[in-house]
């Protein structure tokens, strides 16, 4: 946890007095490794959560048991993170306040969110899914499922839903129009290349050792 910086004249901050740093004690059974992490008051960290510095959890977030929040990872306001999730280095889980949105991001149990991933705009990632490093999920970006030959989009008033066990990687699709074709332009899109299998599980065995 960050210490009370009011006594340090070289590093000061000013925030609403109703949103201080969350008080944490040994009784919470939350492991927070020293090094500049911050957890705002008004969020929930279940016993067994591991926080690697520097990381940040915003107000209203709910993080369940056994989840690892890695260095430079952000859990946005009111985001809901399930059990045994790994938020890898520099992963960003969007909130309802920053940027403003009506629906929280939900990451279900046993999801691996790779380094540099971003999940925004009320996206729902079902249990056991794997997001490869650099994958970006937003409500306005369709997801192409090569394994099931279908396309997932956010319905009106709903959320973008990633199926359970999906392995999602960054991909691209050709941009439309003559100019785009002439310039060989492509647009980013997430692609589901397969669903979780024994090989996927073997590649994530290090998770147990890290915890």
XYZ file of N, CA and C in Angstrom:
633
model
N 0.841 -1.188 0.000
C 0.000 0.000 0.000
C 0.880 1.242 0.000
N 0.389 2.304 -0.610
C 1.079 3.565 -0.509
C 1.003 4.078 0.918
N 2.059 4.641 1.397
C 2.039 5.239 2.724
C 1.378 6.607 2.656
N 1.172 7.222 3.805
C 0.592 8.548 3.861
C 1.611 9.542 3.336
N 1.382 10.055 2.140
C 2.377 10.902 1.481
C 2.366 12.336 2.012
N 1.449 12.642 2.929
C 1.380 14.003 3.447
C 2.626 14.374 4.242
N 3.362 13.361 4.713
C 4.568 13.629 5.497
C 5.804 13.712 4.619
N 5.650 13.454 3.331
C 6.774 13.487 2.403
C 6.667 14.755 1.576
N 7.564 15.715 1.802
C 7.492 17.000 1.112
C 7.901 16.907 -0.352
N 8.531 15.818 -0.754
C 8.986 15.683 -2.136
C 7.946 15.038 -3.032
N 6.917 14.441 -2.442
C 5.886 13.782 -3.250
C 4.537 13.982 -2.583
N 3.692 14.828 -3.159
C 2.405 15.121 -2.555
C 1.308 14.901 -3.584
N 0.125 14.578 -3.115
C -1.019 14.449 -4.004
C -2.241 15.028 -3.315
N -3.248 15.389 -4.128
C -4.476 15.955 -3.611
C -5.642 15.232 -4.261
N -6.558 14.722 -3.459
C -7.709 13.992 -3.973
C -8.881 14.264 -3.050
N -10.072 13.862 -3.469
C -11.249 14.019 -2.627
C -11.047 13.235 -1.337
N -11.374 13.865 -0.210
C -11.116 13.198 1.060
C -12.030 12.000 1.285
N -13.058 11.838 0.424
C -13.934 10.672 0.542
C -13.378 9.457 -0.184
N -12.287 9.611 -0.932
C -11.705 8.490 -1.667
C -10.228 8.330 -1.307
N -9.943 7.952 -0.077
C -8.545 7.735 0.313
C -8.048 6.380 -0.186
N -6.768 6.128 0.060
C -6.221 4.803 -0.198
C -6.917 3.806 0.730
N -7.199 2.615 0.191
C -7.934 1.608 0.963
C -7.085 1.074 2.112
N -7.595 1.122 3.344
C -6.832 0.542 4.465
C -6.776 -0.976 4.350
N -5.599 -1.541 4.487
C -5.421 -2.988 4.377
C -4.567 -3.470 5.545
N -4.966 -4.579 6.146
C -4.213 -5.171 7.246
C -3.890 -6.624 6.919
N -3.088 -7.262 7.762
C -2.749 -8.669 7.558
C -3.983 -9.560 7.612
N -5.000 -9.115 8.339
C -6.231 -9.904 8.435
C -6.947 -10.042 7.099
N -6.680 -9.129 6.140
C -7.310 -9.212 4.815
C -6.749 -10.359 3.987
N -5.564 -10.830 4.355
C -4.886 -11.918 3.630
C -4.689 -11.587 2.156
N -4.441 -10.320 1.876
C -4.115 -9.856 0.531
C -2.625 -9.574 0.485
N -1.943 -10.114 -0.516
C -0.498 -9.918 -0.639
C -0.235 -8.715 -1.541
N 0.310 -7.645 -0.965
C 0.661 -6.455 -1.728
C 2.167 -6.270 -1.628
N 2.866 -6.561 -2.717
C 4.321 -6.457 -2.736
C 4.703 -4.976 -2.763
N 5.674 -4.553 -1.957
C 6.047 -3.137 -1.915
C 6.530 -2.617 -3.264
N 6.269 -1.327 -3.533
C 6.808 -0.738 -4.743
C 5.878 0.176 -5.497
N 4.993 0.890 -4.829
C 4.235 1.938 -5.510
C 2.860 1.565 -5.973
N 2.287 0.477 -5.507
C 0.919 0.119 -5.878
C -0.078 0.985 -5.109
N -1.291 1.116 -5.669
C -2.332 1.894 -5.002
C -3.669 1.202 -5.184
N -4.397 1.058 -4.090
C -5.725 0.453 -4.097
C -6.680 1.453 -3.446
N -7.620 1.964 -4.230
C -8.509 2.994 -3.696
C -9.561 2.395 -2.768
N -9.974 3.193 -1.808
C -11.038 2.777 -0.915
C -12.321 2.586 -1.725
N -13.191 1.702 -1.252
C -14.443 1.449 -1.957
C -14.378 0.289 -2.917
N -13.237 -0.419 -2.979
C -13.133 -1.618 -3.805
C -13.036 -2.837 -2.893
N -13.113 -4.031 -3.488
C -13.032 -5.273 -2.718
C -11.920 -6.142 -3.280
N -11.004 -6.550 -2.416
C -9.980 -7.517 -2.758
C -10.187 -8.737 -1.872
N -10.446 -9.882 -2.476
C -10.688 -11.099 -1.713
C -9.380 -11.650 -1.152
N -9.457 -12.479 -0.113
C -8.254 -13.137 0.385
C -7.551 -13.920 -0.724
N -6.235 -13.851 -0.724
C -5.462 -14.570 -1.732
C -5.146 -13.767 -2.970
N -5.643 -12.533 -3.089
C -5.283 -11.666 -4.215
C -3.820 -11.248 -4.064
N -3.086 -11.248 -5.192
C -1.680 -10.860 -5.191
C -1.522 -9.601 -6.039
N -0.867 -8.582 -5.487
C -0.666 -7.309 -6.171
C 0.822 -7.072 -6.365
N 1.278 -7.101 -7.616
C 2.690 -6.876 -7.921
C 2.899 -5.409 -8.315
N 3.923 -4.775 -7.779
C 4.080 -3.337 -7.987
C 4.642 -2.995 -9.358
N 4.326 -1.798 -9.850
C 3.243 -0.934 -9.391
C 1.947 -1.293 -10.111
N 0.858 -1.395 -9.402
C -0.441 -1.676 -10.001
C -1.473 -0.750 -9.364
N -2.691 -0.742 -9.938
C -3.704 0.209 -9.464
C -5.080 -0.430 -9.552
N -5.839 -0.319 -8.464
C -7.221 -0.776 -8.443
C -8.098 0.412 -8.098
N -9.060 0.715 -8.947
C -9.888 1.910 -8.772
C -11.138 1.605 -7.953
N -11.838 2.656 -7.582
C -13.003 2.581 -6.710
C -14.086 1.680 -7.313
N -14.709 0.876 -6.470
C -15.833 0.044 -6.895
C -15.458 -1.271 -7.536
N -14.172 -1.499 -7.787
C -13.752 -2.760 -8.405
C -13.946 -3.916 -7.423
N -14.152 -5.111 -7.983
C -14.349 -6.321 -7.183
C -13.410 -7.385 -7.740
N -12.436 -7.800 -6.940
C -11.419 -8.754 -7.381
C -11.519 -9.985 -6.493
N -11.719 -11.150 -7.102
C -11.977 -12.371 -6.349
C -10.688 -13.128 -5.993
N -10.877 -14.214 -5.240
C -9.785 -14.981 -4.645
C -8.784 -15.509 -5.678
N -7.495 -15.448 -5.290
C -6.449 -16.068 -6.088
C -6.058 -15.320 -7.336
N -6.593 -14.128 -7.548
C -6.255 -13.363 -8.753
C -4.911 -12.669 -8.572
N -4.126 -12.643 -9.637
C -2.825 -11.978 -9.645
C -2.916 -10.724 -10.511
N -2.656 -9.571 -9.915
C -2.623 -8.303 -10.646
C -1.157 -7.940 -10.819
N -0.674 -8.047 -12.025
C 0.760 -7.915 -12.281
C 1.172 -6.445 -12.396
N 2.463 -6.225 -12.586
C 3.023 -4.880 -12.621
C 2.411 -4.029 -13.727
N 2.110 -2.776 -13.401
C 1.553 -1.788 -14.330
C 0.161 -2.162 -14.836
N -0.499 -3.110 -14.185
C -1.865 -3.465 -14.562
C -2.843 -2.525 -13.874
N -3.957 -2.269 -14.557
C -4.995 -1.370 -14.051
C -6.321 -2.111 -14.005
N -6.988 -2.060 -12.842
C -8.352 -2.556 -12.711
C -9.242 -1.334 -12.567
N -10.058 -1.062 -13.583
C -10.845 0.159 -13.627
C -12.012 0.153 -12.659
N -12.638 1.306 -12.535
C -13.745 1.492 -11.598
C -14.885 0.524 -11.893
N -15.327 -0.169 -10.848
C -16.466 -1.097 -10.880
C -16.234 -2.327 -11.740
N -15.013 -2.554 -12.202
C -14.721 -3.784 -12.942
C -14.881 -4.981 -12.020
N -15.286 -6.108 -12.586
C -15.493 -7.324 -11.812
C -14.541 -8.400 -12.325
N -13.644 -8.835 -11.451
C -12.613 -9.806 -11.807
C -12.851 -11.081 -11.011
N -12.897 -12.219 -11.698
C -13.217 -13.486 -11.057
C -12.051 -14.114 -10.320
N -12.193 -15.394 -10.010
C -11.185 -16.148 -9.268
C -10.054 -16.623 -10.185
N -8.852 -16.622 -9.630
C -7.654 -17.170 -10.290
C -7.396 -16.547 -11.655
N -7.744 -15.286 -11.806
C -7.452 -14.549 -13.039
C -6.008 -14.044 -12.968
N -5.327 -14.023 -14.108
C -4.004 -13.397 -14.176
C -4.110 -12.182 -15.089
N -3.968 -11.003 -14.492
C -3.875 -9.764 -15.261
C -2.393 -9.484 -15.451
N -1.881 -9.782 -16.629
C -0.448 -9.686 -16.879
C 0.020 -8.238 -16.925
N 1.324 -8.070 -17.011
C 1.926 -6.740 -16.966
C 1.315 -5.805 -18.002
N 0.964 -4.604 -17.542
C 0.436 -3.522 -18.382
C -0.964 -3.795 -18.935
N -1.658 -4.817 -18.424
C -3.037 -5.049 -18.846
C -3.936 -3.953 -18.277
N -4.950 -3.560 -19.044
C -5.882 -2.532 -18.601
C -7.307 -3.059 -18.686
N -8.000 -3.024 -17.561
C -9.410 -3.386 -17.508
C -10.191 -2.094 -17.329
N -10.981 -1.736 -18.312
C -11.659 -0.444 -18.310
C -12.691 -0.320 -17.197
N -12.981 0.908 -16.837
C -13.950 1.184 -15.797
C -15.175 1.899 -16.331
N -16.113 2.178 -15.441
C -17.331 2.893 -15.836
C -17.157 4.401 -15.682
N -16.096 4.825 -14.996
C -15.871 6.251 -14.804
C -14.797 6.797 -15.733
N -13.776 6.005 -15.983
C -12.635 6.471 -16.772
C -12.197 5.383 -17.732
N -12.635 5.370 -18.997
C -13.597 6.313 -19.590
C -15.023 6.014 -19.142
N -15.883 7.007 -19.262
C -17.260 6.865 -18.801
C -17.996 5.803 -19.599
N -18.737 4.943 -18.912
C -19.509 3.894 -19.572
C -20.637 3.451 -18.678
N -21.630 2.797 -19.269
C -22.800 2.395 -18.500
C -22.646 1.014 -17.884
N -21.816 0.160 -18.488
C -21.710 -1.230 -18.058
C -20.282 -1.550 -17.635
N -20.109 -2.289 -16.552
C -18.756 -2.644 -16.120
C -18.172 -3.757 -16.973
N -16.855 -3.828 -17.004
C -16.163 -4.955 -17.618
C -16.199 -6.120 -16.634
N -16.478 -7.320 -17.141
C -16.522 -8.519 -16.304
C -15.547 -9.549 -16.865
N -14.625 -9.994 -16.027
C -13.681 -11.048 -16.371
C -14.003 -12.233 -15.470
N -14.449 -13.342 -16.033
C -14.850 -14.482 -15.225
C -13.634 -15.293 -14.753
N -13.909 -16.392 -14.041
C -12.863 -17.194 -13.406
C -11.863 -17.773 -14.408
N -10.615 -17.903 -13.959
C -9.555 -18.634 -14.679
C -9.227 -18.047 -16.045
N -9.424 -16.758 -16.214
C -9.059 -16.085 -17.467
C -7.612 -15.613 -17.381
N -6.875 -15.767 -18.468
C -5.524 -15.225 -18.574
C -5.570 -14.013 -19.502
N -5.258 -12.851 -18.956
C -5.212 -11.614 -19.732
C -3.744 -11.289 -19.967
N -3.295 -11.399 -21.209
C -1.887 -11.254 -21.536
C -1.379 -9.837 -21.385
N -0.060 -9.692 -21.455
C 0.578 -8.392 -21.295
C 0.108 -7.390 -22.324
N -0.160 -6.170 -21.863
C -0.548 -5.094 -22.764
C -1.947 -5.203 -23.323
N -2.763 -6.103 -22.797
C -4.144 -6.230 -23.268
C -4.991 -5.074 -22.738
N -6.079 -4.776 -23.447
C -7.048 -3.802 -22.981
C -8.454 -4.348 -23.172
N -9.263 -4.317 -22.119
C -10.644 -4.804 -22.186
C -11.541 -3.661 -21.718
N -12.408 -3.167 -22.605
C -13.154 -1.938 -22.343
C -14.633 -2.082 -22.711
N -15.403 -1.032 -22.370
C -16.776 -0.836 -22.835
C -17.722 -1.975 -22.477
N -17.673 -2.429 -21.236
C -18.647 -3.420 -20.804
C -18.472 -4.792 -21.402
N -17.272 -5.135 -21.824
C -17.005 -6.459 -22.392
C -17.090 -7.539 -21.309
N -17.647 -8.687 -21.676
C -17.745 -9.847 -20.792
C -16.849 -10.949 -21.348
N -15.842 -11.346 -20.574
C -14.931 -12.421 -20.970
C -15.274 -13.639 -20.122
N -15.758 -14.683 -20.770
C -16.220 -15.875 -20.056
C -15.059 -16.705 -19.499
N -15.402 -17.621 -18.610
C -14.426 -18.396 -17.835
C -13.435 -19.143 -18.732
N -12.182 -19.137 -18.303
C -11.155 -19.934 -18.960
C -10.615 -19.376 -20.257
N -11.091 -18.210 -20.684
C -10.590 -17.629 -21.930
C -9.143 -17.173 -21.762
N -8.434 -17.100 -22.883
C -7.053 -16.634 -22.902
C -6.955 -15.494 -23.900
N -6.504 -14.336 -23.429
C -6.283 -13.179 -24.300
C -4.783 -13.045 -24.503
N -4.331 -13.257 -25.726
C -2.910 -13.168 -26.020
C -2.429 -11.738 -25.835
N -1.118 -11.592 -25.630
C -0.530 -10.280 -25.406
C -0.925 -9.307 -26.514
N -1.332 -8.104 -26.102
C -1.662 -7.056 -27.062
C -3.077 -7.090 -27.591
N -3.909 -8.007 -27.135
C -5.295 -8.075 -27.597
C -6.103 -6.929 -26.997
N -6.902 -6.274 -27.839
C -7.761 -5.174 -27.397
C -9.211 -5.558 -27.689
N -10.058 -5.486 -26.673
C -11.477 -5.785 -26.829
C -12.290 -4.554 -26.474
N -13.127 -4.098 -27.392
C -14.045 -2.993 -27.146
C -15.402 -3.354 -27.727
N -16.425 -2.648 -27.268
C -17.763 -2.928 -27.775
C -17.947 -2.603 -29.236
N -17.085 -1.769 -29.799
C -17.242 -1.354 -31.197
C -16.415 -2.189 -32.168
N -15.660 -3.151 -31.668
C -14.799 -3.967 -32.531
C -15.341 -5.389 -32.612
N -15.682 -5.879 -33.799
C -16.155 -7.262 -33.922
C -15.024 -8.250 -33.660
N -15.409 -9.431 -33.184
C -14.443 -10.496 -32.920
C -14.748 -11.652 -33.861
N -13.749 -12.090 -34.629
C -13.928 -13.137 -35.630
C -13.483 -14.480 -35.047
N -14.384 -15.444 -35.045
C -14.131 -16.763 -34.478
C -13.818 -17.732 -35.621
N -12.547 -18.042 -35.813
C -12.146 -18.947 -36.891
C -12.567 -20.382 -36.597
N -12.577 -20.757 -35.308
C -12.909 -22.132 -34.949
C -14.379 -22.446 -35.199
N -15.264 -21.509 -34.904
C -16.704 -21.721 -35.050
C -17.301 -20.995 -36.248
N -16.431 -20.293 -36.986
C -16.834 -19.573 -38.201
C -18.031 -18.659 -37.933
N -17.846 -17.779 -36.955
C -18.891 -16.808 -36.625
C -18.243 -15.498 -36.204
N -19.065 -14.459 -36.091
C -18.589 -13.130 -35.697
C -19.378 -12.692 -34.479
N -18.667 -12.198 -33.470
C -19.317 -11.706 -32.262
C -19.305 -10.178 -32.262
N -20.467 -9.600 -32.053
C -20.613 -8.148 -31.950
C -21.449 -7.807 -30.728
N -21.293 -6.592 -30.235
C -22.109 -6.147 -29.116
C -23.503 -5.801 -29.620
N -24.548 -6.438 -29.093
C -25.912 -6.079 -29.493
C -26.309 -4.739 -28.885
N -27.340 -4.124 -29.436
C -27.816 -2.850 -28.913
C -28.198 -2.993 -27.440
N -27.608 -2.162 -26.612
C -27.895 -2.210 -25.187
C -27.245 -3.356 -24.448
N -26.441 -4.172 -25.144
C -25.825 -5.338 -24.519
C -24.328 -5.194 -24.403
N -23.658 -6.330 -24.275
C -22.208 -6.344 -24.119
C -21.575 -7.239 -25.175
N -20.313 -6.994 -25.445
C -19.535 -7.904 -26.275
C -19.143 -9.088 -25.405
N -19.477 -10.303 -25.832
C -19.231 -11.495 -25.022
C -18.223 -12.407 -25.706
N -17.155 -12.705 -24.991
C -16.140 -13.651 -25.466
C -16.462 -15.018 -24.873
N -16.619 -16.053 -25.691
C -17.036 -17.366 -25.175
C -16.025 -17.981 -24.211
N -16.515 -18.872 -23.369
C -15.659 -19.576 -22.420
C -14.587 -20.370 -23.159
N -13.364 -20.303 -22.664
C -12.275 -21.081 -23.216
C -11.700 -20.589 -24.520
N -12.184 -19.468 -25.029
C -11.683 -18.947 -26.297
C -10.247 -18.458 -26.153
N -9.437 -18.697 -27.172
C -8.076 -18.174 -27.227
C -8.070 -17.062 -28.271
N -7.905 -15.826 -27.789
C -8.063 -14.643 -28.633
C -6.696 -14.011 -28.879
N -6.410 -13.694 -30.157
C -5.130 -13.075 -30.513
C -5.406 -11.808 -31.328
N -4.438 -10.883 -31.383
C -4.600 -9.712 -32.252
C -4.573 -10.132 -33.717
N -5.463 -9.552 -34.505
C -5.515 -9.866 -35.934
C -5.794 -8.622 -36.755
N -6.033 -8.820 -38.033
C -6.309 -7.694 -38.932
C -7.245 -8.158 -40.035
N -8.028 -7.215 -40.563
C -8.878 -7.479 -41.727
C -8.733 -6.311 -42.688
N -8.833 -6.588 -43.977
C -8.640 -5.556 -44.974
C -9.668 -4.442 -44.870
N -9.205 -3.205 -44.993
C -10.116 -2.060 -45.000
C -10.828 -1.967 -46.347
N -12.071 -1.517 -46.325
C -12.871 -1.438 -47.540
C -12.567 -0.176 -48.341
N -12.837 -0.262 -49.634
C -12.691 0.902 -50.508
C -11.461 0.798 -51.393
N -11.534 1.509 -52.525
C -10.443 1.443 -53.486
C -9.150 2.019 -52.922
N -9.276 3.166 -52.228
C -8.072 3.780 -51.672
C -7.415 2.859 -50.653
N -8.233 2.265 -49.776
C -7.695 1.357 -48.769
C -7.013 0.166 -49.432
N -7.647 -0.363 -50.496
C -7.055 -1.496 -51.196
C -5.746 -1.102 -51.867
N -5.728 0.092 -52.464
C -4.519 0.542 -53.146
C -3.370 0.736 -52.162
N -3.697 1.182 -50.964
C -2.666 1.416 -49.943
C -2.398 0.175 -49.087
N -3.139 -0.897 -49.382
C -3.004 -2.152 -48.640
C -3.202 -1.937 -47.133
N -4.262 -1.183 -46.810
C -4.554 -0.881 -45.416
C -5.368 -2.007 -44.775
N -5.166 -2.185 -43.494
C -5.907 -3.187 -42.732
C -6.338 -2.587 -41.408
N -7.436 -3.098 -40.868
C -7.948 -2.653 -39.577
C -7.692 -3.726 -38.535
N -7.410 -3.276 -37.317
C -7.199 -4.227 -36.233
C -8.504 -4.939 -35.898
N -8.413 -6.230 -35.595
C -9.566 -6.967 -35.083
C -9.090 -8.144 -34.236
N -9.762 -8.438 -33.126
C -9.416 -9.637 -32.371
C -9.906 -10.883 -33.105
N -9.142 -11.963 -33.017
C -9.471 -13.206 -33.708
C -9.374 -14.366 -32.710
N -10.418 -15.197 -32.665
C -10.380 -16.430 -31.879
C -9.801 -17.521 -32.769
N -8.613 -18.005 -32.407
C -7.935 -18.977 -33.262
C -8.258 -20.408 -32.854
N -8.644 -20.621 -31.601
C -9.001 -21.960 -31.131
C -9.663 -21.834 -29.771
N -9.999 -22.972 -29.174
C -10.525 -22.996 -27.818
C -9.555 -23.771 -26.926
N -9.585 -23.451 -25.675
C -8.612 -23.965 -24.724
C -8.524 -25.488 -24.786
N -7.285 -26.004 -24.806
C -7.055 -27.439 -24.868
C -5.865 -27.795 -23.978
N -5.407 -29.030 -24.069
C -4.307 -29.475 -23.216
C -3.042 -28.663 -23.464
N -2.783 -28.309 -24.715
C -1.596 -27.503 -25.019
C -1.689 -26.129 -24.361
N -2.877 -25.535 -24.390
C -3.066 -24.234 -23.751
C -2.836 -24.333 -22.255
N -3.387 -25.383 -21.646
C -3.216 -25.562 -20.207
C -1.743 -25.754 -19.843
N -1.017 -26.495 -20.679
C 0.399 -26.722 -20.411
C 1.187 -25.413 -20.475
N 0.792 -24.544 -21.378
C 1.500 -23.260 -21.533
C 1.257 -22.315 -20.383
N 0.215 -22.574 -19.588
C -0.113 -21.695 -18.463
C 0.193 -22.326 -17.116
N 0.942 -23.434 -17.098
C 1.260 -24.117 -15.839
C 2.069 -23.247 -14.899
N 2.820 -22.288 -15.447
C 3.639 -21.419 -14.614
C 2.781 -20.625 -13.623
N 1.496 -20.473 -13.945
C 0.603 -19.732 -13.063
C 0.630 -20.278 -11.641
N 0.603 -21.591 -11.505
C 0.590 -22.204 -10.179
C 1.841 -21.846 -9.396
N 2.977 -21.875 -10.046
C 4.237 -21.545 -9.371
C 4.279 -20.084 -8.947
N 3.744 -19.199 -9.785
C 3.767 -17.765 -9.477
C 2.946 -17.446 -8.237
N 1.903 -18.214 -8.012
C 1.016 -17.917 -6.880
C 1.548 -18.529 -5.596
